[in-house]
Coordinates of C-alpha atoms and ligand atoms in Angstrom, one line a residue:
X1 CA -48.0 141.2 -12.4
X2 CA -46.8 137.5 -12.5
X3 CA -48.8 135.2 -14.1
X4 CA -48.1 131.5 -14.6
X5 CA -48.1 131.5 -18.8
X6 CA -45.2 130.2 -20.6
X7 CA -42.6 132.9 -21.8
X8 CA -42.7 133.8 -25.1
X9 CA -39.3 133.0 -26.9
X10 CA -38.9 136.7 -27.9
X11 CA -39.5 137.6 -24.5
X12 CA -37.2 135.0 -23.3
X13 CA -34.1 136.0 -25.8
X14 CA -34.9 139.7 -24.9
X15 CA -33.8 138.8 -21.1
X16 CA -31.1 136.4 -21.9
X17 CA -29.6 139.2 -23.7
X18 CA -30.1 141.5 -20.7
X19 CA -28.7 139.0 -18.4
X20 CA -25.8 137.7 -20.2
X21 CA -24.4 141.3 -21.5
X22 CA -24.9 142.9 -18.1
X23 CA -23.1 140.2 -16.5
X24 CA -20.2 140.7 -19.1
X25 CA -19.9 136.9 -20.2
X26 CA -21.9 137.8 -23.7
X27 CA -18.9 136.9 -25.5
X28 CA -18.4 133.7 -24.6
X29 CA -18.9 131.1 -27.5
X30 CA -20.6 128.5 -25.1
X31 CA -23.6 130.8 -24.3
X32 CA -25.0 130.9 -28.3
X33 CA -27.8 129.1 -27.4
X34 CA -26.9 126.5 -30.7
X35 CA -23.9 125.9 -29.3
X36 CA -25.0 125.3 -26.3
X37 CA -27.7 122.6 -27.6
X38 CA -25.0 120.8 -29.2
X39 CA -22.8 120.5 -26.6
X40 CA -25.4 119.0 -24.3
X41 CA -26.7 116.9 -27.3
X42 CA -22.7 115.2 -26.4
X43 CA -23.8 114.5 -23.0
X44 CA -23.8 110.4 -22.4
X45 CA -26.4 108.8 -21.0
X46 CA -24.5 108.1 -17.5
X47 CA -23.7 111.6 -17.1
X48 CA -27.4 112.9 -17.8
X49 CA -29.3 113.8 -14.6
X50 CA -33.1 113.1 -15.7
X51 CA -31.9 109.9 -17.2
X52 CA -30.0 108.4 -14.8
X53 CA -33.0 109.2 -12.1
X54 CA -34.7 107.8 -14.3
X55 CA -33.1 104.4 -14.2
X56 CA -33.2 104.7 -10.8
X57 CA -36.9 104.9 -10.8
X58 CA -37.3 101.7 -12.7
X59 CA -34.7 99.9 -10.8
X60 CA -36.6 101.0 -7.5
X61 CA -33.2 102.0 -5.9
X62 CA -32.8 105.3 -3.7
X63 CA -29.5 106.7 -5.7
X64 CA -26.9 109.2 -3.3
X65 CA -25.4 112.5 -4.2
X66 CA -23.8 114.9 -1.5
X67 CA -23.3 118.8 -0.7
X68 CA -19.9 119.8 -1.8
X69 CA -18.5 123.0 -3.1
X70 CA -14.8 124.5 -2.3
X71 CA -13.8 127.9 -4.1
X72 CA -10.7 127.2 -6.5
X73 CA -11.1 125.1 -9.9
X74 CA -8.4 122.3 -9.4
X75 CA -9.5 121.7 -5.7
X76 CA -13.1 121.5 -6.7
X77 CA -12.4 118.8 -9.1
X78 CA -10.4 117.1 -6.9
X79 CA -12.8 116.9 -4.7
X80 CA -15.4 115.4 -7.2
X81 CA -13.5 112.8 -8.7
X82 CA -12.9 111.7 -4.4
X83 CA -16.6 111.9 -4.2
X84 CA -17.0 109.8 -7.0
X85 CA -14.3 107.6 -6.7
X86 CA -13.9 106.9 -2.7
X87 CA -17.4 107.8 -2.1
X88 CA -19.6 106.3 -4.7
X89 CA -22.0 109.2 -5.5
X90 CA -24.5 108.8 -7.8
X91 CA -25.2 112.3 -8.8
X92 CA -22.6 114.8 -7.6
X93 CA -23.4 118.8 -6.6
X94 CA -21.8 121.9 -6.7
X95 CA -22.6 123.2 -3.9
X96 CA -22.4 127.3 -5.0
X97 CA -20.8 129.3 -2.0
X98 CA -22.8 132.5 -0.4
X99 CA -21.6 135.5 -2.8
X100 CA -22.5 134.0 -6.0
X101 CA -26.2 133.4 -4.5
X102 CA -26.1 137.6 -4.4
X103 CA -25.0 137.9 -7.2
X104 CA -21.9 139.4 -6.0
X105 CA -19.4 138.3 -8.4
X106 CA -16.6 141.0 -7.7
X107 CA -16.7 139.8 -4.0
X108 CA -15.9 136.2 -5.0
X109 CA -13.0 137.6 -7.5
X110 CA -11.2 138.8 -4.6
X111 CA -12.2 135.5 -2.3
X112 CA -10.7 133.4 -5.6
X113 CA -7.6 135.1 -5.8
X114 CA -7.3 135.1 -2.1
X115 CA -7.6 131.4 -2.1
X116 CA -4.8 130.7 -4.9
X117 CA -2.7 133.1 -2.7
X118 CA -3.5 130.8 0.5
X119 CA -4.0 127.2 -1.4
X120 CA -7.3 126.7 0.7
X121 CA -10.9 127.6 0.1
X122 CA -12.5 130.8 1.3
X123 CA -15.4 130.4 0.0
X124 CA -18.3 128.4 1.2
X125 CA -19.0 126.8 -1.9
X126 CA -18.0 126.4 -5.5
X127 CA -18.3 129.9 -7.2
X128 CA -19.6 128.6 -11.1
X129 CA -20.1 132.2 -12.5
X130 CA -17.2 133.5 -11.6
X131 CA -15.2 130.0 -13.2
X132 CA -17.6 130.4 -16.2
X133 CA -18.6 127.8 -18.8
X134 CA -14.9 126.9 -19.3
X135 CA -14.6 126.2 -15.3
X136 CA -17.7 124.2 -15.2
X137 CA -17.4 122.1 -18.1
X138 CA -13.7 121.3 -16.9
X139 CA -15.4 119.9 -14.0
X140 CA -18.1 118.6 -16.2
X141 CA -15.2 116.5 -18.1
X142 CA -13.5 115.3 -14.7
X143 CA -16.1 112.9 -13.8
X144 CA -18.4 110.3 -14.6
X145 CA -21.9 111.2 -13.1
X146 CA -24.5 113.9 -13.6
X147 CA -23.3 116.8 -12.0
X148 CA -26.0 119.3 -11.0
X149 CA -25.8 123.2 -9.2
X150 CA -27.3 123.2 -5.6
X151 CA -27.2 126.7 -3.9
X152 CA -30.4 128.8 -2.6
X153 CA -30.4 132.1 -5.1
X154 CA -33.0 133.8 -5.5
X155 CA -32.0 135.5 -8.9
X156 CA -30.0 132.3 -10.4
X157 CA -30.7 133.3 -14.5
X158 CA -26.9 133.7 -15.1
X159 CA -25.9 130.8 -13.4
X160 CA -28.0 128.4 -14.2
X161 CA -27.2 129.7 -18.2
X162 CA -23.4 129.3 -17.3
X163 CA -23.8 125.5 -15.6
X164 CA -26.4 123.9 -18.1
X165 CA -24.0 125.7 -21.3
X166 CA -21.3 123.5 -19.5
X167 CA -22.9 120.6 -19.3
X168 CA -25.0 120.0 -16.0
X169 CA -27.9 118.7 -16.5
X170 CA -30.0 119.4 -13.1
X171 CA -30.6 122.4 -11.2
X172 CA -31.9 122.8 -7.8
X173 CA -34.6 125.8 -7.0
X174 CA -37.6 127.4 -7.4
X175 CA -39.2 130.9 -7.0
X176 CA -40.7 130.5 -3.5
X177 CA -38.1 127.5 -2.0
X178 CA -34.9 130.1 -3.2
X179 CA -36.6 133.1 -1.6
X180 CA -38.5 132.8 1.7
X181 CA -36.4 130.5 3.5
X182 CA -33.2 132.4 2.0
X183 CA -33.7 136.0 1.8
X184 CA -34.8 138.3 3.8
X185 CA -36.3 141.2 1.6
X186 CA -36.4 140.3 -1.6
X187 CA -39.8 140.0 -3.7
X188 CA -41.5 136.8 -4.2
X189 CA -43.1 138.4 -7.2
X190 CA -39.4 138.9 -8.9
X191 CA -38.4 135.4 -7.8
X192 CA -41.3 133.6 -9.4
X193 CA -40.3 135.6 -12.5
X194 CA -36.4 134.7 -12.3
X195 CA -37.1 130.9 -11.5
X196 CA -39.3 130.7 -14.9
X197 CA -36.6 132.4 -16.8
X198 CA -34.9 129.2 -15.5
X199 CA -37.6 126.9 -16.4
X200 CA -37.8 128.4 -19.6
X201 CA -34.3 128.0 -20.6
X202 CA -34.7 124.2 -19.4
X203 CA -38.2 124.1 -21.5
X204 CA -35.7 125.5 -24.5
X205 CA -33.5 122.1 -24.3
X206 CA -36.0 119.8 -23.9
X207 CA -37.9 121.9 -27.2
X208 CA -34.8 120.9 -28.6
X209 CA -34.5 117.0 -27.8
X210 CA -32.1 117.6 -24.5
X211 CA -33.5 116.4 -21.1
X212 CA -32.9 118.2 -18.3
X213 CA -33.8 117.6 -14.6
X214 CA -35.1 120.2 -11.9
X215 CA -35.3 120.3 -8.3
X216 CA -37.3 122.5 -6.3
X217 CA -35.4 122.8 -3.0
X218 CA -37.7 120.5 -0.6
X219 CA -37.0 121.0 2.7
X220 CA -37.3 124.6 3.1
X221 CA -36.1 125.8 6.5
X222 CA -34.8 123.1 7.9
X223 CA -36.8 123.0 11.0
X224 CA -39.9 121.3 11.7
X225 CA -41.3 122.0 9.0
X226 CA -44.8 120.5 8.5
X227 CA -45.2 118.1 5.6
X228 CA -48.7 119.4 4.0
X229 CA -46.9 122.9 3.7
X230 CA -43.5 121.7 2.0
X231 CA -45.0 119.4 -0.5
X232 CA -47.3 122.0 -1.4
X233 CA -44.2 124.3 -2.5
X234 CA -43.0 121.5 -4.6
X235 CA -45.8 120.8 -6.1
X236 CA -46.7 124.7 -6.8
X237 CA -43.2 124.9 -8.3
X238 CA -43.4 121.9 -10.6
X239 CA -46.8 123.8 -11.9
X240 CA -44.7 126.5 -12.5
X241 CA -41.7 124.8 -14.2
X242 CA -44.1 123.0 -16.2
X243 CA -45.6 125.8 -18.1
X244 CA -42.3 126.4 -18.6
X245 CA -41.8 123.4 -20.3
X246 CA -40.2 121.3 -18.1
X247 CA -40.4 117.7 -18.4
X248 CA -38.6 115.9 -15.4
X249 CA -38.7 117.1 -12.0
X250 CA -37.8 115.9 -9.1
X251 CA -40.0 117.1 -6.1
X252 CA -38.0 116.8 -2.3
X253 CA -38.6 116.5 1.1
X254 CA -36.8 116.6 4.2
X255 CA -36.7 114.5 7.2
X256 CA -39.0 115.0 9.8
X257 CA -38.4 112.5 12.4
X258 CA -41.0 110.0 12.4
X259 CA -40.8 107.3 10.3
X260 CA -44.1 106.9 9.2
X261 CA -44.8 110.4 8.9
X262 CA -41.8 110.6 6.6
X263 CA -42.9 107.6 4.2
X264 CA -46.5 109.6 4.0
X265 CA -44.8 112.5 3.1
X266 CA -42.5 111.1 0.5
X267 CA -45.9 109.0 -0.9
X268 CA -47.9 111.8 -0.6
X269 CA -45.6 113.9 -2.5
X270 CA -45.0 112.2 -5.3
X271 CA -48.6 110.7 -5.9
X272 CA -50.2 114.1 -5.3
X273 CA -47.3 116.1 -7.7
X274 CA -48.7 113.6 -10.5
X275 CA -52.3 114.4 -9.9
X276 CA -51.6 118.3 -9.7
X277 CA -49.5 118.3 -12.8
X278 CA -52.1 116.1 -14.8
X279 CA -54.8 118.1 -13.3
X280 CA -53.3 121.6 -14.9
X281 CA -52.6 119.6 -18.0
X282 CA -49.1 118.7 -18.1
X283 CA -49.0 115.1 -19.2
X284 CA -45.5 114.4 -20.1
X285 CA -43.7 115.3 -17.0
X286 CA -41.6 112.8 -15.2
X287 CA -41.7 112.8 -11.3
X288 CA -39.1 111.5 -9.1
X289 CA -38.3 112.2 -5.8
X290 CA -35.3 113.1 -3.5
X291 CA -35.0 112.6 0.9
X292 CA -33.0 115.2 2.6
X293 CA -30.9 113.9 5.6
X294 CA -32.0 115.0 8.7
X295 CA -31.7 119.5 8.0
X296 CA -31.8 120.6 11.6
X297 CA -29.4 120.6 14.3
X298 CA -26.9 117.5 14.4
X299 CA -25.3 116.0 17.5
X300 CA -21.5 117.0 17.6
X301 CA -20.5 114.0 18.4
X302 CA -19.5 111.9 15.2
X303 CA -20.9 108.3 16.1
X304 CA -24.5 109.9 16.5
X305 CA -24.0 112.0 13.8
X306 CA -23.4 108.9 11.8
X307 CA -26.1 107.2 13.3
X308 CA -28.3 109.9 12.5
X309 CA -27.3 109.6 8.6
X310 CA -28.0 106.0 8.6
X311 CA -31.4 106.4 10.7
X312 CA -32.4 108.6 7.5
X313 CA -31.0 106.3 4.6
X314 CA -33.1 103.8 6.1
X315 CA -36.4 105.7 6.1
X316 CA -35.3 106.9 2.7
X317 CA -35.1 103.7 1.2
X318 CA -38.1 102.2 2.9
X319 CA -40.0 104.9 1.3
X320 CA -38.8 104.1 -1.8
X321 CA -37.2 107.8 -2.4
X322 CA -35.2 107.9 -5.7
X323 CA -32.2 110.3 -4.7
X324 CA -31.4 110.7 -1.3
X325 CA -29.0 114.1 -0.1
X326 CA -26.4 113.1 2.4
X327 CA -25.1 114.7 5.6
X328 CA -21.5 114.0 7.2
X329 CA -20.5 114.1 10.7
X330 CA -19.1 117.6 10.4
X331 CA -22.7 118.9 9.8
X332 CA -22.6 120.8 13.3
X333 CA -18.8 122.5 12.5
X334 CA -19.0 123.3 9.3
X335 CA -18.2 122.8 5.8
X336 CA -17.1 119.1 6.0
X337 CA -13.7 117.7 4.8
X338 CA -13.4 115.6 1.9
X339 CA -12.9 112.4 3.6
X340 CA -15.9 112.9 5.9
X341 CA -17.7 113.3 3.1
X342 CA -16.9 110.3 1.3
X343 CA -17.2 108.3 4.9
X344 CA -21.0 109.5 4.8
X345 CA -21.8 108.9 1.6
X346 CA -20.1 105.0 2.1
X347 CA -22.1 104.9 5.3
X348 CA -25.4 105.5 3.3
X349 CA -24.7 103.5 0.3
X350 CA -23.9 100.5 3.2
X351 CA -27.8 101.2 4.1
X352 CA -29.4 102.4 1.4
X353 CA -28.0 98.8 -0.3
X354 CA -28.7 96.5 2.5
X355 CA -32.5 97.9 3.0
X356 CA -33.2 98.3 -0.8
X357 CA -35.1 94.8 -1.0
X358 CA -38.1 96.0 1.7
X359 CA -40.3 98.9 1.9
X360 CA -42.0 100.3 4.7
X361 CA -45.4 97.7 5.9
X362 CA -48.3 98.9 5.0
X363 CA -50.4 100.1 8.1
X364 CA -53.4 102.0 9.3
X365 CA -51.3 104.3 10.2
X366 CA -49.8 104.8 7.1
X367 CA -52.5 105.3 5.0
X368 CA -54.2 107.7 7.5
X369 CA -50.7 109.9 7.5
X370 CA -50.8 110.1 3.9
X371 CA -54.6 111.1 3.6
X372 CA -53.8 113.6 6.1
X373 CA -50.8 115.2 4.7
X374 CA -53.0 115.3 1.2
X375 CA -56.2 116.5 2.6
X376 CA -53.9 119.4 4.1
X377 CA -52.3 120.1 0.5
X378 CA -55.5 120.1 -1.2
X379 CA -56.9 123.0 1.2
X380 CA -53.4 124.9 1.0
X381 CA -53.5 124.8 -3.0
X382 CA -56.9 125.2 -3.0
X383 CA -56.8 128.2 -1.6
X384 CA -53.9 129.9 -3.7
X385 CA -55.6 129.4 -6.7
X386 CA -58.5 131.0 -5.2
X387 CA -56.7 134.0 -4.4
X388 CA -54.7 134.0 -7.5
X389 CA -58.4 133.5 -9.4
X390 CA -57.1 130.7 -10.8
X391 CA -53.5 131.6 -11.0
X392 CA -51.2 129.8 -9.5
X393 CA -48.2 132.5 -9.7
X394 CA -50.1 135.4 -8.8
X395 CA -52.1 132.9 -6.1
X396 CA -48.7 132.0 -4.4
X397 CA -48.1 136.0 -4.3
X398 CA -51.6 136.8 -2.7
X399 CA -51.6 133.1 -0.6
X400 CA -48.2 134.5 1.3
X401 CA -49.2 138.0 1.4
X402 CA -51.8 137.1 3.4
X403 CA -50.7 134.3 5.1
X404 CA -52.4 131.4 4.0
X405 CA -49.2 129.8 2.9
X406 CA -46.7 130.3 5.8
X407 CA -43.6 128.7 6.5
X408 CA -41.9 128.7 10.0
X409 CA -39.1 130.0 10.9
X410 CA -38.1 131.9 7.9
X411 CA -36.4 135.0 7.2
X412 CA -38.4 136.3 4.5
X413 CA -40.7 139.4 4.7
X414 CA -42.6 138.3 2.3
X415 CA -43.9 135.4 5.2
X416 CA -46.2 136.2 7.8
X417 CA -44.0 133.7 9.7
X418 CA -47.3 133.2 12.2
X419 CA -47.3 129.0 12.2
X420 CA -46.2 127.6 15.1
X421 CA -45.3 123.3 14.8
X422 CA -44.7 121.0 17.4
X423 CA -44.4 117.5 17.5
X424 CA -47.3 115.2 18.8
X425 CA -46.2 112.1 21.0
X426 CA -45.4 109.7 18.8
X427 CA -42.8 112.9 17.1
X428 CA -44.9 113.6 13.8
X429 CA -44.8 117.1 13.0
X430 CA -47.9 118.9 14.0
X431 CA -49.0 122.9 13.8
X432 CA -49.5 125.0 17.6
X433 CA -50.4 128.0 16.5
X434 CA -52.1 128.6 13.1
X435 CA -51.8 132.2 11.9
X436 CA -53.7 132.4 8.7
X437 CA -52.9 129.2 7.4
X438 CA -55.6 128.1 4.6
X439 CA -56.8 124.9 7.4
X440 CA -59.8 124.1 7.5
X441 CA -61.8 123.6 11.2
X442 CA -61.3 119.6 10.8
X443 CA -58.1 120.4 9.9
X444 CA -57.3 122.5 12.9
X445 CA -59.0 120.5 15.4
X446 CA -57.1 117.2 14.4
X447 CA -53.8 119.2 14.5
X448 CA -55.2 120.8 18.3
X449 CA -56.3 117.2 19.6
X450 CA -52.7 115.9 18.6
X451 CA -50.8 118.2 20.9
X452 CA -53.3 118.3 23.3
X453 CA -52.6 114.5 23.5
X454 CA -49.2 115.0 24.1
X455 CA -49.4 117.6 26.7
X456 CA -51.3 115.8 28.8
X457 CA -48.7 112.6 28.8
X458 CA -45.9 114.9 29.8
X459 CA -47.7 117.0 32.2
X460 CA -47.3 119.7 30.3
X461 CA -49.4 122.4 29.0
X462 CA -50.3 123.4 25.3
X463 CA -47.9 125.7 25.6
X464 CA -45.0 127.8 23.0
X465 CA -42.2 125.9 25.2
X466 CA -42.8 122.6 23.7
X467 CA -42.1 124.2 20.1
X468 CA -38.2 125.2 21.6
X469 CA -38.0 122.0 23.3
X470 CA -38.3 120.2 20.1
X471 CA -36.4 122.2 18.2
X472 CA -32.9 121.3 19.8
X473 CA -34.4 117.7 20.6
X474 CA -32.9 115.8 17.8
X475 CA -29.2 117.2 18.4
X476 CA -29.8 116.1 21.8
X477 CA -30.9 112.5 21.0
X478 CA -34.3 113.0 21.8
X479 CA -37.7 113.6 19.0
X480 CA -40.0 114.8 21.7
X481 CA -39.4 117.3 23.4
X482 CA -39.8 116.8 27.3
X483 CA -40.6 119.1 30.2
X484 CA -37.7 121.2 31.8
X485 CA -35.0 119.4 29.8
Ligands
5AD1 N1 -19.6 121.5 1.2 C1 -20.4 120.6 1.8 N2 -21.5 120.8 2.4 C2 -22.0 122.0 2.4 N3 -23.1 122.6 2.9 C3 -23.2 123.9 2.6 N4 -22.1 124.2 1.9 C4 -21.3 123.1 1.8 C5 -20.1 122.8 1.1 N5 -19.4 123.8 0.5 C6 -24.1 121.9 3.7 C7 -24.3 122.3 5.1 C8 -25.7 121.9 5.4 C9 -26.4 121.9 4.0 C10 -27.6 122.8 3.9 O1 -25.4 122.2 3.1 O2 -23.4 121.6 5.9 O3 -25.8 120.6 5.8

């Protein structure tokens, strides 16, 4: 059974042994823990995640970093130092490509070698295990920023071993945010367990004097995705990197649509990810925060598509987010090109720069948004540490099991998948059809009275219809949904 207590080190070397001899990499020099201490220890400040988002804190700036990943070593750096250099990234990713999320490391041997043979990437992303320590610190030693591994595996021990041993000093994931919305049968019990043999590693460096930042993955699916229920992940997984001994996280959230909703959430977030992790006794942990660009359908055409990116550098920056993810104007074709890339990140430098000097008013509206979004967290956490009798791990095991915790539109098995949003009529994010979620009646009712409101202005009923309509909305330049569009 699971339980949310720090791994022994014993326990924790026993694995690592597992993992790395299985694996076959044992042998390699970088992986001796020491030496892997050391090499970090050479890191300079510029090129060290948590520090660097850190300065960005104090400086109250919203710092950029893209998704970008392409399957052979020289390319791959290439692309980075573009990034970098003709984009201006702040932080820069490596976006890891679909086989090396399974694990399936003899599949991307034949897509690497297949991609020297072709001179172009068949891979979706940058395969780190398969390029090693030796890859990754090449790319490591290439540029000038924090480089960090962004991906969506559910069992990421050996890679996140191989890209911290090389130098990286963030990682993006977490037990529940790597599993539900990215797997379809795979148990959340095991994924908790693999995503604190992360933590753990990352609670061994900073033991040892060596920060290192962590991400769990905000937005979740992508889709409509109610606020209460994604800052509730982040904030269960910074618990659960905590114990671990993690000591700077940065908790994410992606946009929803409405600005005001989206400030809430991003305040919400980070004020109620302090209060949880002071609450459970972790008193050293430094909290930052990161705004997805809009994750659900884009418009194809490239002028709203860029429009769309600015839309959300602007509600980043007004809500004061410290890292912001970028799109590009490929989003709805594919894995972008280089130079789109850069163009997106210039295009939300341009704004995050130009709006960095104002923040959103403060409104009635505001504040009740954010009291909202927190009252709903405190009933959703409240209940998994009921059901986990006071154990957050084995609480977000039970809580999903039976539905209390729910996240639409996932894959995962392990999700009732019974929620329903919708977006009220001013385009906040509300829930249609419940399931089991741990709501309160209040709760419920204000959610209920929302939609209602907006059914009756469109002449519409409460009905399943509006949930489509609003999905493909924002593509179609539109946040509401309408009738019979
Ligand atoms: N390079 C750039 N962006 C990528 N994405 C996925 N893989 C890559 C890659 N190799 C982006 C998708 C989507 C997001 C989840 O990640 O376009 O926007």
């Amino acid at each position: 059974m699971v339980k949310n207590k720090k791994m022994p080190l014993e326990e924790f070397l026993e694995i690592r042994k597992e993992i790395l001899t299985h694996w076959k990499t044992g042998s390699h020099p970088m992986l001796d823990l020491d030496k892997a201490v050391e090499a970090l220890r050479q890191v300079p400040d510029h090129k060290n995640f948590a520090k660097k988002l850190r300065k960005a804190k104090e400086l109250g700036i919203t710092m950029i970093q893209p998704r970008a990943g392409v399957a052979r070593l020289d390319e791959h750096i290439e692309l980075m130092k573009y990034l970098e250099e003709e984009g201006k990234a702040d932080f820069l990713p490596a976006t890891i490509d679909s086989y090396t999320r399974h694990n399936r490391y003899v599949n991307v041997e034949d897509a690497i070698n297949e991609s020297e043979k072709q001179q172009r990437s068949l891979l979706n992303g940058f395969p780190a295990v398969n390029h090693g320590v030796d890859g990754c610190r090449k790319v490591f030693d290439n540029v000038n920023v924090p480089l960090q591994a962004r991906h969506g595996t559910p069992d990421a021990r050996l890679l996140t071993e191989i890209i911290h041993a090389a130098g990286w000093t963030s990682n993006e994931g977490g037990g529940i945010s790597y599993n539900i919305p990215y797997a379809k049968n795979i148990s959340l019990e095991d994924t908790i367990k693999y995503w604190q043999y992360c933590d753990r590693l990352v609670g061994y460096y900073e033991e040892h004097g060596i920060e290192i930042n962590r991400e769990p993955f905000g937005p979740l699916t992508g889709t409509l995705v109610p606020p209460s229920i994604s800052n509730t992940i982040g904030i269960i997984e910074s618990l659960l990197a905590a114990e671990q001994g993690v000591k700077n996280i940065t908790v994410g959230y992606g946009q929803g649509g409405n600005m005001v909703q989206d400030v809430a959430a991003l305040r919400a977030l980070e004020e109620q990810a302090n209060y949880y992790l002071k609450l459970f006794g972790y008193e050293d942990v430094f909290v930052t925060t990161v705004f997805h660009q809009w994750m659900g359908g884009f418009p194809e055409d490239e002028s709203e598509a860029m429009a769309l990116i600015a839309f959300a550098s602007t509600v980043a920056t007004l809500g004061n987010a410290t890292k912001m993810i970028t799109k590009t104007t490929h989003e709805s074709f594919g894995v972008p090109t280089k130079e789109a890339n850069a163009k997106a990140l210039r295009g939300s430098k341009f704004i995050t720069n130009l709006v960095k000097d104002q923040k959103m008013p403060e409104s009635e509206e505001l504040d009740f948004e954010t009291a909202q979004i927190k009252k709903e967290v405190d009933s959703l956490i409240e209940a998994i540490v009921r059901v986990g009798k006071g154990d957050i791990a084995q609480g977000s095991v039970n809580a999903f099991k039976q539905g209390l915790i729910d996240i639409p539109f996932a894959p995962s098995e392990m999700n009732s998948g019974k929620i329903l949003p919708a977006r009220d009529i001013d385009g906040k994010i509300r829930i249609l059809e419940f399931g089991n979620l741990a709501f309160n009646d209040e709760i419920k009712e204000f959610h209920r009275a929302k939609l209602e409101e907006r059914a009756k202005k469109q002449g519409r009923e409460l009905e399943i219809q509006m949930v489509i309509d609003d999905i493909y909305e924002v593509s179609e330049g539109n946040l509401v949904g309408k009738v019979g569009e």
